[in-house]
mmCIF file of C-alpha atoms and ligand atoms in Angstrom:
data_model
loop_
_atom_site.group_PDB
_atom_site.id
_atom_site.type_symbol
_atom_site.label_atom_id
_atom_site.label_comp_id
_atom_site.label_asym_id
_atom_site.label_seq_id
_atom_site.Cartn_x
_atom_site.Cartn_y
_atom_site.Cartn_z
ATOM 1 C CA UNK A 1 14.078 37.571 -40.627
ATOM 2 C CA UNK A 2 10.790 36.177 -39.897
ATOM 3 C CA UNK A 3 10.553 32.392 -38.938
ATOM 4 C CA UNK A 4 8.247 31.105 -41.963
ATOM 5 C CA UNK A 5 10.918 32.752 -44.377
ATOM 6 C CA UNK A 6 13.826 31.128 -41.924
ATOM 7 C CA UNK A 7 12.093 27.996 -42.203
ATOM 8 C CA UNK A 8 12.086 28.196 -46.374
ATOM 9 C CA UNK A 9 14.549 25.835 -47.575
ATOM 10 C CA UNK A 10 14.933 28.267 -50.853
ATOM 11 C CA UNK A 11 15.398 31.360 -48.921
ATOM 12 C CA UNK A 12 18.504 29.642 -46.875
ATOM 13 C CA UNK A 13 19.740 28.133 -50.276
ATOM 14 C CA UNK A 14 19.191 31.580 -51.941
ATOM 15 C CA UNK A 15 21.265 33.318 -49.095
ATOM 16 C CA UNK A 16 24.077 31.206 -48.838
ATOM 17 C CA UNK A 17 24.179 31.881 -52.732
ATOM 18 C CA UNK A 18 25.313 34.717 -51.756
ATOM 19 C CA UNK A 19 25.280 38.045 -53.467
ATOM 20 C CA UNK A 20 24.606 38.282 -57.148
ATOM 21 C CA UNK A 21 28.028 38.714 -59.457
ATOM 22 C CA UNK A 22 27.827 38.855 -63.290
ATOM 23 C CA UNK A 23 30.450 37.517 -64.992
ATOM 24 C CA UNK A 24 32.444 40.592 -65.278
ATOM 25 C CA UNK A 25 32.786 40.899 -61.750
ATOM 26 C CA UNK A 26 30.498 44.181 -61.172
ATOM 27 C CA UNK A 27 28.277 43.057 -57.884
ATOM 28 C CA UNK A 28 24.007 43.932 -58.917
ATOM 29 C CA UNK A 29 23.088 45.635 -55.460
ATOM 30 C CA UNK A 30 20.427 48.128 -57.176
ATOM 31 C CA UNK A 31 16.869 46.797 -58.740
ATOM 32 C CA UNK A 32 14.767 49.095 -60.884
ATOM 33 C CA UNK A 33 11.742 48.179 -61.200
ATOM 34 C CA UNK A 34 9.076 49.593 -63.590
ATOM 35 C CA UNK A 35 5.354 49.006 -61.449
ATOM 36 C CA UNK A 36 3.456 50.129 -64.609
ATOM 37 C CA UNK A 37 4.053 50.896 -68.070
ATOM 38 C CA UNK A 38 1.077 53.531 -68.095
ATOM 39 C CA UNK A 39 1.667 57.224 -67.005
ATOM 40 C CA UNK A 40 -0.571 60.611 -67.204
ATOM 41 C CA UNK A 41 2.077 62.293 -68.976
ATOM 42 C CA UNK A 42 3.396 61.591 -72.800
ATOM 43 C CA UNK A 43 6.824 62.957 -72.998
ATOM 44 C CA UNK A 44 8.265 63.962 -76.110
ATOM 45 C CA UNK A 45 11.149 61.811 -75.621
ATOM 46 C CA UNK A 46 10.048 58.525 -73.804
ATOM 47 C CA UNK A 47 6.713 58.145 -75.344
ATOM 48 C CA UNK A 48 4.581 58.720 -78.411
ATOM 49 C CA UNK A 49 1.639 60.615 -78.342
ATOM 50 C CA UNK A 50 -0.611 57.334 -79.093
ATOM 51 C CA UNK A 51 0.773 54.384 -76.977
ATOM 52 C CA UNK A 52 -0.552 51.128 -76.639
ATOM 53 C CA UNK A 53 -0.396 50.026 -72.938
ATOM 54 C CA UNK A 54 -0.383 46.290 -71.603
ATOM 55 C CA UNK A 55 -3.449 44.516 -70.664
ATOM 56 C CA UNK A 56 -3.822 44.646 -67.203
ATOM 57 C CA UNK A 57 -3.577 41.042 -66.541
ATOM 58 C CA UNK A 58 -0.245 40.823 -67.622
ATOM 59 C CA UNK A 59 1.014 42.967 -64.986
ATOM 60 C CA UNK A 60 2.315 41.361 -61.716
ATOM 61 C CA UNK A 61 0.503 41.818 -58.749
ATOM 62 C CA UNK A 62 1.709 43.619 -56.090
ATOM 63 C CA UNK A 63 1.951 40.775 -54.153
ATOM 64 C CA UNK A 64 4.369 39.436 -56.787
ATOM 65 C CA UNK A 65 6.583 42.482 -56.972
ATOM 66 C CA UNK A 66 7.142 42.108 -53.653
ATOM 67 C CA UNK A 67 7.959 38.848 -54.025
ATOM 68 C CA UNK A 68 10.386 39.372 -56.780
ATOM 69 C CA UNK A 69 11.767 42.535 -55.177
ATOM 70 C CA UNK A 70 12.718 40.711 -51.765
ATOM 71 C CA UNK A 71 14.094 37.565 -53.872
ATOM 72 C CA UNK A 72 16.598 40.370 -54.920
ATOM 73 C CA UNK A 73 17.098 41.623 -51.420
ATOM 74 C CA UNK A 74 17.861 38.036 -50.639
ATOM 75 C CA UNK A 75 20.862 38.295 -52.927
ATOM 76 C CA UNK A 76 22.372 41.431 -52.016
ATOM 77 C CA UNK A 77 20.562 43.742 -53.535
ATOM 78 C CA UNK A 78 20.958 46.822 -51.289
ATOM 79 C CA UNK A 79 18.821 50.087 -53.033
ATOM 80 C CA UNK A 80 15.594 49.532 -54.657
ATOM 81 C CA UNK A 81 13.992 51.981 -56.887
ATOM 82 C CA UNK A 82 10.480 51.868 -58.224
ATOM 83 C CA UNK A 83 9.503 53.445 -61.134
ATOM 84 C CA UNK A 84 7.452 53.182 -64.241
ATOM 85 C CA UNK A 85 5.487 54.854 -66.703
ATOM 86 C CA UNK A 86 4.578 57.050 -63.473
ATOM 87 C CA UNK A 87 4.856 54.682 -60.749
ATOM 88 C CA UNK A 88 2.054 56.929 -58.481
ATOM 89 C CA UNK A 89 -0.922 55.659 -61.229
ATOM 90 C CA UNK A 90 -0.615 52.297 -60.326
ATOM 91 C CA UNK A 91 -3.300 51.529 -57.737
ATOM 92 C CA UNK A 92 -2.644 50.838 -54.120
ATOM 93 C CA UNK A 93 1.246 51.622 -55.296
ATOM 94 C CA UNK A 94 1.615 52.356 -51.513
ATOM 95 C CA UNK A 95 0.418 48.831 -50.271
ATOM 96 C CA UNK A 96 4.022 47.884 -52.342
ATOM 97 C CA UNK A 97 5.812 50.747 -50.878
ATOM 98 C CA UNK A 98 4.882 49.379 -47.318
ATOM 99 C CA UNK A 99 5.741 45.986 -47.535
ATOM 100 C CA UNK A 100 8.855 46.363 -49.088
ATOM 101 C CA UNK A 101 9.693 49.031 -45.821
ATOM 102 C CA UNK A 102 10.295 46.082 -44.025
ATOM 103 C CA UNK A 103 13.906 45.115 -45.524
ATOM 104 C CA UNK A 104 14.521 48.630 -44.606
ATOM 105 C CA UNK A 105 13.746 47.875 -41.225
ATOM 106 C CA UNK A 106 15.299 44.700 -41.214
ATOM 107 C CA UNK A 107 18.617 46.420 -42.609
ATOM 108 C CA UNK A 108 18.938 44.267 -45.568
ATOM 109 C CA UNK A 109 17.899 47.343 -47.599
ATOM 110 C CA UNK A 110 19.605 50.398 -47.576
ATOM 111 C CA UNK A 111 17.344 52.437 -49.459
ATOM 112 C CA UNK A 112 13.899 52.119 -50.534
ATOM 113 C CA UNK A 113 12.981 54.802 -52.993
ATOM 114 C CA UNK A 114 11.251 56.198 -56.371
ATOM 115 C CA UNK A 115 11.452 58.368 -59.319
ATOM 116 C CA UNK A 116 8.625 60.338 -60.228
ATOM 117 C CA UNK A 117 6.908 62.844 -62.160
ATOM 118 C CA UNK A 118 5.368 64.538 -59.434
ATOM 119 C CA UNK A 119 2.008 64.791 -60.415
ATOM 120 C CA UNK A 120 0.401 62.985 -57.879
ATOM 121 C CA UNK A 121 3.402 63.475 -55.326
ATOM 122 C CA UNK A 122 1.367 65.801 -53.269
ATOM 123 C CA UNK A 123 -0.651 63.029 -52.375
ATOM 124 C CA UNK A 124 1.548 60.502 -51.694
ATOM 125 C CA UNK A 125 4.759 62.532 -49.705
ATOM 126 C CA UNK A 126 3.402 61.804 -46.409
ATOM 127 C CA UNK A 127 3.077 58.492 -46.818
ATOM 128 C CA UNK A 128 6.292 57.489 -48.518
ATOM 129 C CA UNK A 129 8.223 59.470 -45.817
ATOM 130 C CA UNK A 130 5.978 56.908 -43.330
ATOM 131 C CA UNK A 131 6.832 54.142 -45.364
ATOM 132 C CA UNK A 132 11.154 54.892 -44.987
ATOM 133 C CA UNK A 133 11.558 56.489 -48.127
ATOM 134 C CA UNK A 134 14.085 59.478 -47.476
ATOM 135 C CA UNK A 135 15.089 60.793 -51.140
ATOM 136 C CA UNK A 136 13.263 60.978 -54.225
ATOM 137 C CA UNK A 137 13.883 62.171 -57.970
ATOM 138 C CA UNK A 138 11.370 63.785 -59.559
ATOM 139 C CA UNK A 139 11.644 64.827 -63.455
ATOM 140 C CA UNK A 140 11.039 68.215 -64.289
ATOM 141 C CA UNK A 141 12.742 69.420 -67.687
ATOM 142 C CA UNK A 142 11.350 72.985 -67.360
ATOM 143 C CA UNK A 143 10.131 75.830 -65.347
ATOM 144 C CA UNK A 144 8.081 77.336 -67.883
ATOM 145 C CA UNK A 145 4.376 75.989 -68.039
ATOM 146 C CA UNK A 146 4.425 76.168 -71.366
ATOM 147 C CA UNK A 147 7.559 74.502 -72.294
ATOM 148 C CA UNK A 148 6.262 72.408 -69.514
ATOM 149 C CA UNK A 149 3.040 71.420 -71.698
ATOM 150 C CA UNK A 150 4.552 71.085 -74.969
ATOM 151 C CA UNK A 151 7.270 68.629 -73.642
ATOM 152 C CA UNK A 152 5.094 66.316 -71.400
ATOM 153 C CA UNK A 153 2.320 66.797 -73.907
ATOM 154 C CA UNK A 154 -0.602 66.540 -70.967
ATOM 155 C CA UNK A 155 1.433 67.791 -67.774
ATOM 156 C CA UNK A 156 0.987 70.592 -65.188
ATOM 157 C CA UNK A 157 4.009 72.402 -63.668
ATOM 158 C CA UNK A 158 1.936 74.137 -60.739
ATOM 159 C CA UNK A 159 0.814 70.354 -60.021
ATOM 160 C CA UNK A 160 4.514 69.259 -60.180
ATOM 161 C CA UNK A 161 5.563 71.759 -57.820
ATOM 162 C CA UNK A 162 3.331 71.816 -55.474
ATOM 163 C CA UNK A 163 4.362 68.134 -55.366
ATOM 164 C CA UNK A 164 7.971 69.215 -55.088
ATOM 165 C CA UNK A 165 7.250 71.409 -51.659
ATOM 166 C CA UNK A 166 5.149 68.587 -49.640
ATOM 167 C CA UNK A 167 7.639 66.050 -50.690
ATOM 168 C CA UNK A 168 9.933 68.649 -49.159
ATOM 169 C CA UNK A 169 7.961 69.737 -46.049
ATOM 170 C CA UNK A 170 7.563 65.763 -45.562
ATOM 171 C CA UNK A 171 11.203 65.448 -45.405
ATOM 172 C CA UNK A 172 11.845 64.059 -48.441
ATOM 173 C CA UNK A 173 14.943 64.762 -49.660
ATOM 174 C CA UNK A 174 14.275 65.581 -53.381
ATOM 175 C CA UNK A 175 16.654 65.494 -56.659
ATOM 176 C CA UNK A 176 15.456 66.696 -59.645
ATOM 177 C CA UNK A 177 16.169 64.889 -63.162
ATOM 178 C CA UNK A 178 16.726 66.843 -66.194
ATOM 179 C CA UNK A 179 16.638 65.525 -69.754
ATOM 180 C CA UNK A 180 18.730 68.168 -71.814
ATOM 181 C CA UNK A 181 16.932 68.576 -74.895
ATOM 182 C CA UNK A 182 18.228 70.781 -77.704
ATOM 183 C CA UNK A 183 16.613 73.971 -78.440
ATOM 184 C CA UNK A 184 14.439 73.045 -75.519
ATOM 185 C CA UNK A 185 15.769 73.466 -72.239
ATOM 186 C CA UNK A 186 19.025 74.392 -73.411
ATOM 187 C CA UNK A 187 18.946 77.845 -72.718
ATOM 188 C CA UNK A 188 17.337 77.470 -69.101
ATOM 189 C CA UNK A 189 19.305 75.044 -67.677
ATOM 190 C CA UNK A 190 21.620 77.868 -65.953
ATOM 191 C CA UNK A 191 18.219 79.223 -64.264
ATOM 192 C CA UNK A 192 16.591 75.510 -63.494
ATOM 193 C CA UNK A 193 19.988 74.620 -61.418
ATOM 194 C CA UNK A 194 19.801 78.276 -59.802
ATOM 195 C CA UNK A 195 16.191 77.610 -58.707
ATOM 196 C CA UNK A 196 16.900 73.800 -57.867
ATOM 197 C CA UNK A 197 19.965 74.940 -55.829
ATOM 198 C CA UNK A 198 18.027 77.538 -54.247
ATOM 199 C CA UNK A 199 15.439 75.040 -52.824
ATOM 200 C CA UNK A 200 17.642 72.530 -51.507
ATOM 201 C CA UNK A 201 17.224 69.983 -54.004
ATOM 202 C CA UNK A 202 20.255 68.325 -56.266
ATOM 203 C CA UNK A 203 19.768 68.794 -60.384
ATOM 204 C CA UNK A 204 20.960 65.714 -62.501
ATOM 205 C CA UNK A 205 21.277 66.561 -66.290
ATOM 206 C CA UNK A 206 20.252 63.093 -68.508
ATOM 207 C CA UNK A 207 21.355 62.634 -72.368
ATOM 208 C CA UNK A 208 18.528 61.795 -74.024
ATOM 209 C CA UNK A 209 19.042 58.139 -75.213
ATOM 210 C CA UNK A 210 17.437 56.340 -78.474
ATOM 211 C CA UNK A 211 14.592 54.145 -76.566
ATOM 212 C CA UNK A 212 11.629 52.839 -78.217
ATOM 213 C CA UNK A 213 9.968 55.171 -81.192
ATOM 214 C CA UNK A 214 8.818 57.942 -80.112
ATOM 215 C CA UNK A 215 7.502 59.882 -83.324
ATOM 216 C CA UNK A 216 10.655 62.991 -83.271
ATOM 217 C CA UNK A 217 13.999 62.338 -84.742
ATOM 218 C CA UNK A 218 16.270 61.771 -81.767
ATOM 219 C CA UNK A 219 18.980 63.731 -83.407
ATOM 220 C CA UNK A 220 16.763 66.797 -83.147
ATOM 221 C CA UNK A 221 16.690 66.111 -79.183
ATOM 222 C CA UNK A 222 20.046 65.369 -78.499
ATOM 223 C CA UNK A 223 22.336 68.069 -76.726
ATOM 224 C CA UNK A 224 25.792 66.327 -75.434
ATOM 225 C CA UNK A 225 26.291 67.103 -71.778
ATOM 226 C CA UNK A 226 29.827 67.974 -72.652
ATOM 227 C CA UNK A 227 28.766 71.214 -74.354
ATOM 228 C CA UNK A 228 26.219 72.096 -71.446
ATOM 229 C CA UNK A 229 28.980 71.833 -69.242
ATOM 230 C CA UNK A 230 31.193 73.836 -71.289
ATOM 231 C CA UNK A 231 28.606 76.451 -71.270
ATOM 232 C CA UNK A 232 28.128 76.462 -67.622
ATOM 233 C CA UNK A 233 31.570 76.721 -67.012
ATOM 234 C CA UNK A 234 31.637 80.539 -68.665
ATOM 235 C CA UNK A 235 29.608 81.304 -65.899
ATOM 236 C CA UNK A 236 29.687 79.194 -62.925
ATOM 237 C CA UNK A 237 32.670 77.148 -61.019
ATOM 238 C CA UNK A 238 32.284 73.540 -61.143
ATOM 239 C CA UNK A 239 34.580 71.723 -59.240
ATOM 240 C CA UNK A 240 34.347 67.273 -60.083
ATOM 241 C CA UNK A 241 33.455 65.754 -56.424
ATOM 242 C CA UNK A 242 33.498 61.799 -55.350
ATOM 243 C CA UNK A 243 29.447 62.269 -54.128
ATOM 244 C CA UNK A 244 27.856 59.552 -55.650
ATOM 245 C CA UNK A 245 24.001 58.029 -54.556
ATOM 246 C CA UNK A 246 24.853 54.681 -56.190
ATOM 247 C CA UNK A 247 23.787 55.407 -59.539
ATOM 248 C CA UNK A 248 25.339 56.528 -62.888
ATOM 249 C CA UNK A 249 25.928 60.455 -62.331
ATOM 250 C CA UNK A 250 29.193 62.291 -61.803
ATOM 251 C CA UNK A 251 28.338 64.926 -59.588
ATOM 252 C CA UNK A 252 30.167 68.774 -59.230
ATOM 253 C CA UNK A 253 29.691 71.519 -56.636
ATOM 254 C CA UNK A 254 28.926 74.608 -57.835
ATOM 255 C CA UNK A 255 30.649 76.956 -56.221
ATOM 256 C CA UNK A 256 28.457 79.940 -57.019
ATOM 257 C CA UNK A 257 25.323 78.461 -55.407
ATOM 258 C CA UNK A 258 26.957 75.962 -53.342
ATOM 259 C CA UNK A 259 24.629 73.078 -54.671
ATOM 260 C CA UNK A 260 25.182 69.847 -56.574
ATOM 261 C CA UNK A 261 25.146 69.045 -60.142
ATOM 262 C CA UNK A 262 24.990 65.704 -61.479
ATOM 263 C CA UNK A 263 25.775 64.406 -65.337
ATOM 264 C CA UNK A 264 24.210 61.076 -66.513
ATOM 265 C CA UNK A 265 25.891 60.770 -69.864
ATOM 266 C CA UNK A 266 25.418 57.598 -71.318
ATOM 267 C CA UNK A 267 26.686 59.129 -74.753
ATOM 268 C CA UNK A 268 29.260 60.799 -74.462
ATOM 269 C CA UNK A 269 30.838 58.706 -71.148
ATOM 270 C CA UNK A 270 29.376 55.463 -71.303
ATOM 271 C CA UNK A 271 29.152 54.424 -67.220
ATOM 272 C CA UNK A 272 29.152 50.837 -68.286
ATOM 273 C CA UNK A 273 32.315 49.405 -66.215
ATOM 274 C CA UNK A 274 30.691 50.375 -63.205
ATOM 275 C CA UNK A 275 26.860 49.147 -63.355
ATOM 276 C CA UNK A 276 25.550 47.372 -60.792
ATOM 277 C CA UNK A 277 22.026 47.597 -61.866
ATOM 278 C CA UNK A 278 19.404 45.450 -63.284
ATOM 279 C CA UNK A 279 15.786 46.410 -64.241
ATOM 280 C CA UNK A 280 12.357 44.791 -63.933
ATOM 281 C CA UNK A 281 9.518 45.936 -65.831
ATOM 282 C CA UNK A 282 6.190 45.462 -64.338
ATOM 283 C CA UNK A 283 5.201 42.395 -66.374
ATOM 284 C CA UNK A 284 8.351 40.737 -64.447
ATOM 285 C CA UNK A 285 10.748 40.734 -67.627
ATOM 286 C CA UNK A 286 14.849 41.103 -66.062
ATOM 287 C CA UNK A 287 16.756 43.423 -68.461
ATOM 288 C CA UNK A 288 20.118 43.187 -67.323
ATOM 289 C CA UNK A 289 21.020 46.343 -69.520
ATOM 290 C CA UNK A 290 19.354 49.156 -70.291
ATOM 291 C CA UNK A 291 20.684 49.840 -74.193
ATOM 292 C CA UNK A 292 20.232 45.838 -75.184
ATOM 293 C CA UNK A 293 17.538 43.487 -76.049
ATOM 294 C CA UNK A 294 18.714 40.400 -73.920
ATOM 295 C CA UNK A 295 16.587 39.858 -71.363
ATOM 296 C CA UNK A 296 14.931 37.156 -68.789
ATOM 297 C CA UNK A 297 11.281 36.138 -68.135
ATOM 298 C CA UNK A 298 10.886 36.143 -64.044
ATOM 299 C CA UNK A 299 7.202 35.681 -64.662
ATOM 300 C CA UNK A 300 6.827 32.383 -65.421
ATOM 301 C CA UNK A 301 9.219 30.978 -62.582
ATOM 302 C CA UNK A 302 6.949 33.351 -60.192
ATOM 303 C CA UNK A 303 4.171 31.617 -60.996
ATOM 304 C CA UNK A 304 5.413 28.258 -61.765
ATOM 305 C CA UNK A 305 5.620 27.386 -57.573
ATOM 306 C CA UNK A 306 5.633 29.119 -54.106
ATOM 307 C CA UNK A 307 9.379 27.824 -53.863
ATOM 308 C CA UNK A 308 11.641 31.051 -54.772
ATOM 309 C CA UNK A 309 14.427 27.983 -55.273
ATOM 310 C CA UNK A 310 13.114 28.177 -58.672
ATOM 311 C CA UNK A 311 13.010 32.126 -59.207
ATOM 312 C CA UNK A 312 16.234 32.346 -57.431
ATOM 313 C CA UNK A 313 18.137 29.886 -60.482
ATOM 314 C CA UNK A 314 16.432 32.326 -62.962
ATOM 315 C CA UNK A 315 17.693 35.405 -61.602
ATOM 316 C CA UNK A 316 21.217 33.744 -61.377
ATOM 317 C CA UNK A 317 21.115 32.420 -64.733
ATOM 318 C CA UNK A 318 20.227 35.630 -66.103
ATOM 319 C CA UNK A 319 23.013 37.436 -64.114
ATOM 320 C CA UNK A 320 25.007 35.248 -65.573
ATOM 321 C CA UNK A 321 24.527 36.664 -69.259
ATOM 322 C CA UNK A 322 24.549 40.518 -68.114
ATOM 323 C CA UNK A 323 26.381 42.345 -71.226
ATOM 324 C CA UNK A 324 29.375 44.266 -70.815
ATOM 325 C CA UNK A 325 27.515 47.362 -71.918
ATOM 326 C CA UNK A 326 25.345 49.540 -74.402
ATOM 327 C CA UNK A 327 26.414 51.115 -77.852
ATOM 328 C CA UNK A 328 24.476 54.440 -77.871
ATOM 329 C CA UNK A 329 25.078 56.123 -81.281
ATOM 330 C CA UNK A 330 22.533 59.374 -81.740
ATOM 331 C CA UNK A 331 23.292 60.618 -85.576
ATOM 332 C CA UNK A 332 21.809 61.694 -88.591
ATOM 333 C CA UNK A 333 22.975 57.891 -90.023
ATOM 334 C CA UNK A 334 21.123 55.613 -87.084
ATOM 335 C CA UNK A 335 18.262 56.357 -87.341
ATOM 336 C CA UNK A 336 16.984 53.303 -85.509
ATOM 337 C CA UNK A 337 16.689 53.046 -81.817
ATOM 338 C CA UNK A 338 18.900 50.887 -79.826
ATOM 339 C CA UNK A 339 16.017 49.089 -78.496
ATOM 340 C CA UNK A 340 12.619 48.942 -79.556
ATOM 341 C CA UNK A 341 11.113 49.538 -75.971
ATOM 342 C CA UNK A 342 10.581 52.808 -74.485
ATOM 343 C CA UNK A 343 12.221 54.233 -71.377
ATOM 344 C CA UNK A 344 8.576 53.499 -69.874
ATOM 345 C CA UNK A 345 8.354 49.845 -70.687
ATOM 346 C CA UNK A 346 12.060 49.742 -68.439
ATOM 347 C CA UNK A 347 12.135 51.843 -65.917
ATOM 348 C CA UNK A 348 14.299 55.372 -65.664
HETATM 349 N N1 SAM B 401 7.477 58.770 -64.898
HETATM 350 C C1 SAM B 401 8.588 58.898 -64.034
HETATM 351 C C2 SAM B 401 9.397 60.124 -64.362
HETATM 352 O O1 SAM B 401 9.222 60.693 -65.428
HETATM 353 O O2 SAM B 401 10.234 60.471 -63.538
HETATM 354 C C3 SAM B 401 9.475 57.662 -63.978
HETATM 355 C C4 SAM B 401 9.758 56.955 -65.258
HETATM 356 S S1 SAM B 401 10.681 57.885 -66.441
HETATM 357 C C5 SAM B 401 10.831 56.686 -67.737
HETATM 358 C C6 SAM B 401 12.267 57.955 -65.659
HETATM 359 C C7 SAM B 401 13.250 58.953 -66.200
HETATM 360 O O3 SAM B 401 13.615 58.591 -67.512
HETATM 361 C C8 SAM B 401 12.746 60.373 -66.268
HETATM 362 O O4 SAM B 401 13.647 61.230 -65.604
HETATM 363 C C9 SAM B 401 12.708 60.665 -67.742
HETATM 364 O O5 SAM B 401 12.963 62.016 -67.986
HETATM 365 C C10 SAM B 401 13.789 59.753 -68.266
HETATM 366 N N2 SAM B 401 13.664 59.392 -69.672
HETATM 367 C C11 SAM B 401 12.585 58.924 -70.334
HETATM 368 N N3 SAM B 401 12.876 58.653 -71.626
HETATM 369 C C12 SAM B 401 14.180 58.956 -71.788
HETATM 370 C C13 SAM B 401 15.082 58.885 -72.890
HETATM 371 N N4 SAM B 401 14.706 58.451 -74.082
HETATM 372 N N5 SAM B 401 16.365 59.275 -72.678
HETATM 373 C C14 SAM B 401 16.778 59.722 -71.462
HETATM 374 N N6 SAM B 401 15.983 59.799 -70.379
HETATM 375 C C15 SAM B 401 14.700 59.429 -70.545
HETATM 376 FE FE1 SF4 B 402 5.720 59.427 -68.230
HETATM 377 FE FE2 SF4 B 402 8.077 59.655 -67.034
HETATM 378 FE FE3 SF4 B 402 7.909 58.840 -69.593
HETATM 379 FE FE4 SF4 B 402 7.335 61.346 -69.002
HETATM 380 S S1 SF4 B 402 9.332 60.363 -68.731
HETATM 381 S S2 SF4 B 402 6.111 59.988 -70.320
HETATM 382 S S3 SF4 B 402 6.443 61.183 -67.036
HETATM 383 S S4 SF4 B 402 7.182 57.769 -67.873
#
């Protein structure tokens, strides 16, 4: 650790501390945190088509996401994810990316990392490989341009893709995150995990989940991952395996391609009894669960000094109140989401 940060009286209060425990007795080693709430796409599902973004000078500065990132780090938090909105729009995104590389280096951090939509992934492979970053997820729901348009509403699949393959010829090593959406993607998900397996790269299904209005009825979205699986059983051997990458999926080999499969199913298997996640969005709001309103300003104590002393007590105290878990209902009767904010505003 460098001296100055030795020589903090905070950071050698926040370590002995030690590592951050909610009251349930599930350890938080994984941050998510959302850099912006703007993106260049306007999924069906996470956003509306007209969205009203923050004013930029509510956002924290880079300088103060790394801040709040390595006050994390401090406490045990071992994989870091940033995401967004589309985490490669923010400006200088990178500059965050290499800073943080340093807890990597240092060995407090295992793993340093990012989901995106790949748009501008082409770009930025090279130097996230540079900067320690050795798997990403990028979200593509489709291979059919088309489809591809309709569902992100402004997206390019060629652009995606092409993204895909440097982040690949980089190193990267890449998963790819699939929101099943009825009468969507349905029918193609068979072919997506063929062509996913075929290049390498894991597939993880998601349930869509009731975020934030987003102008559809969710109900018309929703496809249960148990029926997807029971349809790619008729043709394809999937055998449950322990692989896990520290998130929520349940992962299956596929025998006939030899890949992996993963299943984030916060409907029909709530994951809740094992989270060890928090999110921060990129105004520095905590939400210690996804699927609930509680949450914890990390601004203000930011800003309030220099001495993390005071950060570090916020962090705890909102630790402290992390919920047992979500309630997820998609039917024709709740018609209200679970939360008002949209997947964007938290983080994926
Ligand atoms: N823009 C990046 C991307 O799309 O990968 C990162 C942020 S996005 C909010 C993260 C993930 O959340 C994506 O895989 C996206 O498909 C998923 N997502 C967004 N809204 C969702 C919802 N309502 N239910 C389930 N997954 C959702
Ligand atoms: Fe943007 Fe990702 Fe949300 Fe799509 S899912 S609108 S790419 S933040």
């Amino acid at each position: 650790m460098p001296r100055d940060l030795i020589d903090r009286p905070s950071v050698a209060a926040a370590a002995k501390a030690g590592p951050l425990m909610d009251t349930f007795g599930r350890a938080v080693t994984y941050l998510r945190v959302s850099v912006t709430d703007r993106c260049d796409f306007r999924c069906v599902y996470c956003m509306a088509e007209h969205m009203t973004f923050l004013p930029k000078q509510d956002l924290l500065s880079l300088e103060e996401l790394d801040r709040l990132c390595s006050a994390f780090v401090l406490r045990g938090v071992r994989k870091l994810r940033l995401t967004g909105g589309e985490p490669l729009v923010r400006r200088d995104v990178m500059t965050l990316f290499r800073s943080l590389s340093r807890h990597l280096e240092t060995g407090q951090l295992e793993e340093l990392t990012l989901t995106t939509n790949g748009s501008q992934l082409a770009r930025h492979a090279a130097d996230l490989a540079a900067c320690g970053v050795k798997r990403i997820n990028v979200s593509i729901d489709t291979l059919d341009p088309a489809k591809f348009r309709a569902i992100t509403r402004w997206g390019e699949l060629s652009k995606v893709l092409e993204g895909v393959s440097t982040a690949k010829a980089a190193g990267l090593k890449v998963k790819i995150n699939a929101v099943a959406l009825k009468d969507v993607n349905e029918h193609e998900i068979a072919s997506m995990m063929e062509w996913a397996h075929g290049e390498g790269h894991d597939l993880s299904l998601i349930e869509v989940m009731p975020l934030g209005e987003v102008g559809e009825e969710r109900v018309d979205q929703y496809l249960p991952l148990s029926d997807v699986r029971a349809r790619l059983e008729e043709r394809f051997t999937l055998t449950d395996i322990a692989y896990r990458t520290g998130g929520p999926a349940r992962y299956v080999e596929v025998k006939e391609t030899g890949g992996r499969l993963g299943f984030i199913t916060p409907l029909t298997h709530n994951f809740c009894e094992g989270c060890n996640r928090v999110r921060v969005t990129c105004t520095g709001t905590l939400y210690m669960c996804l699927g609930q309103e509680d949450a914890a300003d990390l601004r203000a104590p930011l800003r309030a000094t220099r001495d993390d002393a005071v950060l570090q007590a916020a962090i705890d105290e909102a630790i402290f109140r992390k919920p047992k878990g979500h309630d997820f209902v998609i039917d024709r009767r709740t018609r209200q989401p679970a939360v008002g904010r949209h997947m964007s505003t938290t983080g994926g």
